[in-house]
Amino acid sequence: MTDLSPADTAKNAAATAAVALVQDGMRLGLGTGSTAVFLVHRLAERVKAEGLKLRCASTSKATAELAESLGIRIETLDDIGWLDLTIDGADELDPDLNLIKGGGAALLREKIVARASDRMVVIADGGKVVEVLGAFKLPVEVIPFGWQTTQALIERVLADLELEGRPVVRRMQGEAPVLTDEGNYILDLALEAIPDAARLSVALNALPGVVENGLFLGICDLAIVGQPDGGVVELVVEEAVE
Ligand code: 5RP
């Protein structure tokens, strides 16, 4: 592949390494975003070259359309039932492989698919690796009904968690609110740093108008971080020594 920017070289390297984990007969979850686009292309090449028989579920309509256009048949998650492996991008990942996802507004389907998988592998470039989650605005999917009330309740949760005054903004595209594949809104929480992600996640999801938040905690098993020179670094969670 020629003429890729350093960032795209890194994404493609991560995607290529992840696709090497795919084995004939696997049930796969396909992620969403610009890194996942490389994933789908590299996977389609292997399917074509090796005649792999796979069963694939998608985390978004966009990925499903791309996959189908490249000859990968997409089935519903419920038709497949359970997945061996999901490969997806991330907006941030910390040393424990906790993630922020949802930059592409697909966090709900992404979390459902990842949680229905034996293994989740994240593909990313080095810019996504952080010490503490939160510089990337945390996406929260909310239902349109009463969304401003939900926004106020989220602000109250943030105040309770000593994150008072952090902006909570509905994501827009031009003049219109961004709609998820489920027809919901995304509220982006500019938190700067998240001191207790587990507590925040539970508190957000306890609010009636919140459908899901973009914290993926304890879900990712392996991160493949692409490098601008085309190499990759693999990150796993260090086991605690007793
Ligand atoms: C979409 C996501 C993406 O995986 C995340 O935004 C990373 O995207 P990209 O690979 O384009 O940086 O969570 O909802």
Coordinates of C-alpha atoms and ligand atoms in Angstrom, one line a residue:
M1 CA 0.0 0.0 0.0
T2 CA 1.4 3.4 -1.0
D3 CA 0.9 7.0 -0.1
L4 CA -0.5 6.6 3.4
S5 CA 0.1 9.4 5.9
P6 CA 2.1 8.3 9.0
A7 CA -1.1 8.2 11.0
D8 CA -2.8 6.0 8.4
T9 CA 0.3 3.8 8.2
A10 CA -0.1 3.2 11.9
K11 CA -3.8 2.5 11.7
N12 CA -3.2 0.1 8.8
A13 CA -0.4 -1.7 10.6
A14 CA -2.6 -2.2 13.7
A15 CA -5.5 -3.4 11.5
T16 CA -3.3 -5.8 9.5
A17 CA -1.8 -7.3 12.7
A18 CA -5.3 -7.8 14.2
V19 CA -6.6 -9.4 11.0
A20 CA -3.7 -11.9 11.3
L21 CA -5.5 -13.2 14.5
V22 CA -8.6 -14.2 12.5
Q23 CA -8.9 -17.9 11.8
D24 CA -11.2 -19.8 9.4
G25 CA -14.6 -20.5 10.9
M26 CA -14.5 -17.6 13.4
R27 CA -17.5 -15.5 14.5
L28 CA -16.3 -11.9 14.3
G29 CA -17.4 -8.5 15.5
L30 CA -16.3 -5.6 13.3
G31 CA -15.7 -2.2 14.8
T32 CA -16.4 1.3 13.6
G33 CA -14.2 4.3 12.8
S34 CA -11.3 5.2 10.5
T35 CA -9.1 2.4 11.9
A36 CA -11.9 -0.1 11.5
V37 CA -12.1 0.9 7.8
F38 CA -8.5 -0.5 7.4
L39 CA -9.6 -3.5 9.4
V40 CA -12.5 -4.3 7.0
H41 CA -10.3 -3.8 3.9
R42 CA -7.5 -6.1 5.2
L43 CA -10.1 -8.7 6.3
A44 CA -11.8 -8.6 2.9
E45 CA -8.4 -9.2 1.3
R46 CA -7.8 -12.3 3.4
V47 CA -11.3 -13.6 2.9
K48 CA -10.8 -13.3 -0.9
A49 CA -7.3 -14.7 -1.0
E50 CA -7.8 -17.6 1.5
G51 CA -11.5 -18.3 1.1
L52 CA -12.1 -17.9 4.9
K53 CA -15.5 -18.8 6.1
L54 CA -16.5 -16.3 8.7
R55 CA -19.6 -15.1 10.4
C56 CA -19.5 -11.4 11.0
A57 CA -21.6 -8.9 13.0
S58 CA -21.1 -5.2 12.7
T59 CA -21.1 -2.4 15.3
S60 CA -22.6 0.2 12.9
K61 CA -24.6 0.6 9.7
A62 CA -21.5 2.3 8.2
T63 CA -19.2 -0.7 8.8
A64 CA -21.9 -3.1 7.7
E65 CA -22.2 -1.2 4.4
L66 CA -18.5 -1.1 3.8
A67 CA -18.1 -4.8 4.7
E68 CA -20.9 -5.9 2.4
S69 CA -19.5 -3.7 -0.4
L70 CA -16.2 -5.7 -0.1
G71 CA -17.9 -9.1 -0.1
I72 CA -18.1 -9.7 3.6
R73 CA -21.6 -10.9 4.6
I74 CA -23.0 -9.2 7.7
E75 CA -25.4 -11.1 10.0
T76 CA -27.2 -9.7 13.0
L77 CA -25.6 -10.3 16.4
D78 CA -28.7 -12.3 17.4
D79 CA -28.4 -14.6 14.4
I80 CA -24.8 -15.4 15.3
G81 CA -25.5 -15.4 19.1
W82 CA -21.9 -15.2 20.4
L83 CA -18.6 -14.0 18.9
D84 CA -15.1 -15.4 19.2
L85 CA -13.4 -12.1 18.6
T86 CA -14.3 -8.4 18.2
I87 CA -11.8 -6.0 16.7
D88 CA -12.5 -2.3 17.1
G89 CA -10.8 1.1 17.4
A90 CA -10.8 3.4 20.5
D91 CA -10.5 7.0 21.2
E92 CA -8.4 6.5 24.3
L93 CA -6.8 3.6 26.1
D94 CA -5.1 3.5 29.5
P95 CA -2.4 1.1 30.9
D96 CA -5.2 -1.2 32.2
L97 CA -6.7 -1.2 28.7
N98 CA -9.8 0.7 29.9
L99 CA -11.1 2.7 27.0
I100 CA -13.1 5.7 25.9
K101 CA -15.1 4.9 22.8
G102 CA -17.9 6.6 20.9
G103 CA -16.0 9.3 18.8
G104 CA -17.9 7.8 15.9
A105 CA -21.2 7.7 17.8
A106 CA -21.3 3.9 17.7
L107 CA -20.6 3.2 21.4
L108 CA -23.8 1.4 22.2
R109 CA -23.6 -1.2 19.5
E110 CA -19.8 -1.4 20.0
K111 CA -20.3 -2.2 23.7
I112 CA -23.1 -4.7 23.0
V113 CA -20.9 -6.5 20.4
A114 CA -17.7 -6.4 22.5
R115 CA -19.5 -7.8 25.6
A116 CA -20.8 -10.6 23.4
S117 CA -17.3 -11.7 22.5
D118 CA -14.8 -14.1 24.0
R119 CA -12.1 -11.6 23.2
M120 CA -11.9 -7.9 22.3
V121 CA -8.9 -6.5 20.5
V122 CA -8.4 -2.8 20.1
I123 CA -6.6 -1.4 17.1
A124 CA -5.2 2.2 17.5
D125 CA -2.4 4.5 16.7
G126 CA -0.1 5.7 19.4
G127 CA -1.9 9.0 19.9
K128 CA -4.7 7.1 21.7
V129 CA -2.6 5.8 24.5
V130 CA -2.9 7.8 27.7
E131 CA -2.0 7.5 31.4
V132 CA -5.5 8.7 32.6
L133 CA -8.7 8.6 30.6
G134 CA -10.6 11.8 30.0
A135 CA -8.8 14.2 27.7
F136 CA -11.0 12.9 25.0
K137 CA -14.6 14.0 25.7
L138 CA -16.6 11.1 27.1
P139 CA -19.5 10.3 24.8
V140 CA -22.8 9.4 26.5
E141 CA -25.8 8.2 24.4
V142 CA -29.1 9.6 25.6
I143 CA -32.6 9.2 24.3
P144 CA -34.0 12.4 22.7
F145 CA -37.1 12.5 25.0
G146 CA -36.2 14.9 27.9
W147 CA -32.6 15.1 26.8
Q148 CA -32.0 18.5 28.5
T149 CA -33.3 17.1 31.8
T150 CA -30.9 14.1 31.3
Q151 CA -28.1 16.6 30.6
A152 CA -28.9 18.4 33.9
L153 CA -28.9 15.1 35.8
I154 CA -25.6 14.2 34.3
E155 CA -24.2 17.6 35.4
R156 CA -25.5 16.7 38.9
V157 CA -23.7 13.4 38.8
L158 CA -20.5 15.1 37.8
A159 CA -20.8 17.6 40.7
D160 CA -21.2 14.6 43.1
L161 CA -18.0 13.1 41.7
E162 CA -16.0 16.3 42.1
L163 CA -16.2 17.0 38.3
E164 CA -18.4 20.1 38.8
G165 CA -18.6 22.6 36.0
R166 CA -17.3 20.3 33.2
P167 CA -19.1 21.1 30.0
V168 CA -21.7 18.7 28.7
V169 CA -22.6 19.4 25.1
R170 CA -24.9 17.7 22.7
R171 CA -23.0 16.6 19.6
M172 CA -24.0 18.4 16.4
Q173 CA -23.3 18.1 12.7
G174 CA -23.9 21.5 11.3
E175 CA -27.3 22.7 12.5
A176 CA -28.6 19.2 13.3
P177 CA -27.9 17.0 16.3
V178 CA -25.9 13.8 15.6
L179 CA -28.2 10.8 15.7
T180 CA -26.8 7.4 16.5
D181 CA -27.8 4.2 14.6
E182 CA -30.5 3.8 17.3
G183 CA -31.8 7.4 16.7
N184 CA -30.4 8.7 20.0
Y185 CA -28.3 11.8 20.8
I186 CA -24.7 11.9 22.0
L187 CA -23.7 14.2 24.9
D188 CA -20.0 14.8 25.0
L189 CA -18.6 15.3 28.5
A190 CA -15.4 17.4 28.6
L191 CA -13.9 16.0 31.8
E192 CA -10.2 16.5 31.2
A193 CA -9.4 13.6 33.5
I194 CA -11.5 10.8 35.0
P195 CA -10.4 10.0 38.5
D196 CA -12.8 7.0 39.1
A197 CA -14.0 5.7 35.8
A198 CA -15.9 2.7 37.3
R199 CA -17.9 5.0 39.7
L200 CA -18.7 7.4 36.9
S201 CA -19.8 4.7 34.5
V202 CA -22.2 3.2 37.1
A203 CA -23.6 6.7 38.1
L204 CA -24.2 7.7 34.4
N205 CA -25.9 4.5 33.5
A206 CA -28.2 4.7 36.5
L207 CA -29.9 7.8 35.0
P208 CA -33.1 7.0 33.2
G209 CA -32.4 8.9 30.0
V210 CA -28.9 7.5 29.6
V211 CA -28.7 4.6 27.3
E212 CA -24.9 3.9 27.6
N213 CA -21.7 5.7 28.1
G214 CA -18.4 5.4 26.2
L215 CA -16.3 3.9 29.1
F216 CA -15.3 0.4 28.2
L217 CA -13.9 -0.9 31.5
G218 CA -12.3 -4.4 31.7
I219 CA -13.6 -5.4 28.3
C220 CA -10.5 -5.1 26.1
D221 CA -8.0 -8.0 26.2
L222 CA -5.3 -6.8 23.8
A223 CA -4.4 -3.5 22.2
I224 CA -2.4 -3.5 19.0
V225 CA -0.9 0.0 18.7
G226 CA 0.3 0.8 15.2
Q227 CA 3.4 2.9 14.6
P228 CA 4.1 5.5 11.9
D229 CA 6.9 3.3 10.5
G230 CA 4.5 0.4 10.0
G231 CA 5.4 -1.6 13.1
V232 CA 3.1 -2.5 16.0
V233 CA 3.3 -2.7 19.8
E234 CA 1.0 -5.1 21.6
L235 CA -0.3 -4.1 25.0
V236 CA -1.9 -6.5 27.5
V237 CA -3.0 -5.9 31.1
E238 CA -0.3 -6.9 33.5
E239 CA -1.5 -9.6 35.9
A240 CA -1.2 -8.6 39.6
V241 CA 1.5 -10.7 41.3
E242 CA 0.2 -12.1 44.6
Ligands
5RP1 C1 -16.7 4.9 17.2 C2 -15.5 4.5 18.0 C3 -14.2 4.4 17.3 O1 -13.7 3.1 17.5 C4 -13.3 5.4 17.8 O2 -13.9 6.7 17.7 C5 -11.9 5.4 17.1 O3 -12.1 5.9 15.8 P1 -10.9 6.1 14.8 O4 -10.4 4.8 14.5 O5 -11.5 6.8 13.6 O6 -9.9 7.0 15.6 O7 -15.6 4.4 19.2 O8 -17.8 5.0 18.0

